[in-house]
XYZ file of C-alpha atoms in Angstrom:
123
model
C 176.793 50.936 20.422
C 177.406 53.235 17.631
C 176.478 56.505 18.846
C 175.852 57.481 15.237
C 172.477 55.380 15.256
C 170.935 57.090 17.835
C 169.333 60.544 17.878
C 170.600 63.240 20.290
C 167.980 63.065 22.670
C 168.837 59.143 22.996
C 172.179 59.916 23.641
C 171.426 62.366 25.750
C 168.907 59.599 28.090
C 171.901 57.213 27.881
C 174.360 59.698 29.468
C 171.801 60.410 32.007
C 171.294 56.740 32.668
C 175.125 56.292 33.264
C 175.158 59.693 35.533
C 172.403 57.721 37.732
C 174.477 54.684 38.108
C 177.618 56.702 39.164
C 175.483 58.687 41.509
C 174.480 55.500 43.233
C 177.701 54.075 43.063
C 176.879 51.359 40.615
C 179.589 50.266 37.935
C 177.163 48.699 35.482
C 174.819 50.671 33.783
C 171.168 48.507 33.564
C 168.305 48.774 32.357
C 166.511 50.176 35.335
C 169.129 53.075 35.396
C 168.111 53.575 31.572
C 164.102 53.240 32.239
C 164.646 55.893 35.455
C 166.782 58.226 32.941
C 163.705 58.246 30.385
C 160.905 58.395 33.420
C 162.670 61.355 34.833
C 162.324 63.452 31.927
C 158.958 64.750 31.574
C 159.481 65.793 27.731
C 159.659 62.291 26.446
C 156.561 60.728 24.624
C 157.076 57.577 27.039
C 156.124 59.871 30.116
C 152.941 61.272 27.923
C 151.789 57.998 26.710
C 151.942 56.573 30.484
C 149.833 59.620 31.626
C 147.250 59.194 28.921
C 147.066 55.538 29.664
C 146.276 56.582 33.555
C 149.887 55.164 34.310
C 151.615 57.585 36.880
C 155.490 57.371 35.891
C 156.012 58.447 39.455
C 154.377 55.040 40.818
C 156.975 53.244 38.011
C 159.818 55.368 39.456
C 158.895 54.094 43.011
C 158.799 50.457 42.033
C 162.427 50.661 40.482
C 163.628 51.992 43.858
C 164.068 48.244 45.150
C 165.100 46.886 41.617
C 167.919 49.657 41.205
C 168.675 48.672 45.143
C 169.576 45.072 44.009
C 172.765 46.250 41.660
C 175.738 45.733 42.961
C 177.960 49.011 44.221
C 181.341 49.367 42.869
C 183.640 52.264 43.385
C 186.085 53.651 41.807
C 185.932 51.236 37.987
C 185.039 52.156 34.652
C 181.096 52.373 34.004
C 180.154 49.828 31.655
C 176.851 48.389 30.109
C 175.125 45.311 31.324
C 174.715 42.440 29.641
C 170.541 43.498 29.863
C 171.463 46.685 28.674
C 173.204 45.641 25.821
C 170.388 43.282 24.715
C 168.106 45.869 25.081
C 170.155 48.454 22.878
C 170.097 45.768 20.272
C 166.195 45.344 20.596
C 165.924 49.050 20.108
C 168.453 48.605 17.130
C 166.077 45.865 15.480
C 162.965 48.165 16.346
C 164.494 50.904 14.528
C 165.131 48.722 11.538
C 161.622 47.010 12.015
C 159.676 50.611 11.834
C 162.398 52.055 8.641
C 163.815 54.359 10.952
C 167.254 55.943 10.379
C 167.822 56.423 14.378
C 167.216 54.853 17.560
C 164.821 57.444 19.571
C 163.921 57.178 22.972
C 160.617 55.692 22.372
C 162.631 52.737 20.983
C 164.559 52.413 23.811
C 161.180 52.312 25.766
C 159.994 49.790 23.824
C 163.151 47.554 24.383
C 162.972 48.244 27.739
C 159.330 46.956 27.858
C 160.175 43.829 25.668
C 162.793 42.717 27.937
C 162.908 39.617 30.193
C 164.397 41.304 33.567
C 161.982 42.653 36.385
C 162.565 46.205 34.857
C 160.083 44.911 32.144
C 157.919 43.876 34.707
C 157.744 47.131 36.733
């Protein structure tokens, strides 16, 4: 992941995902951590769009709880991006190119999570 390819807000969201994983004692930063970080930030377009579609972001956060609980807990080791998260970041980078954007925005991160093939995309 090249930090120069991300908007400052995307970088903040990724940092928040890492903090969520660390708070939960989880070494791998997973797609669920990233989605939760996006949903917890009410200033993001993703939350706004979900609300406009009649979807309550809090319900998705609740549905994420059991998924987050399945992630292994490890203490004392360095955090790293899981394979699923790396794939999501690659999809976001591809979306950036497809849309002709210069940087990966939070919206592109959100779209890349929805396009995944894991339990988080189904949440």
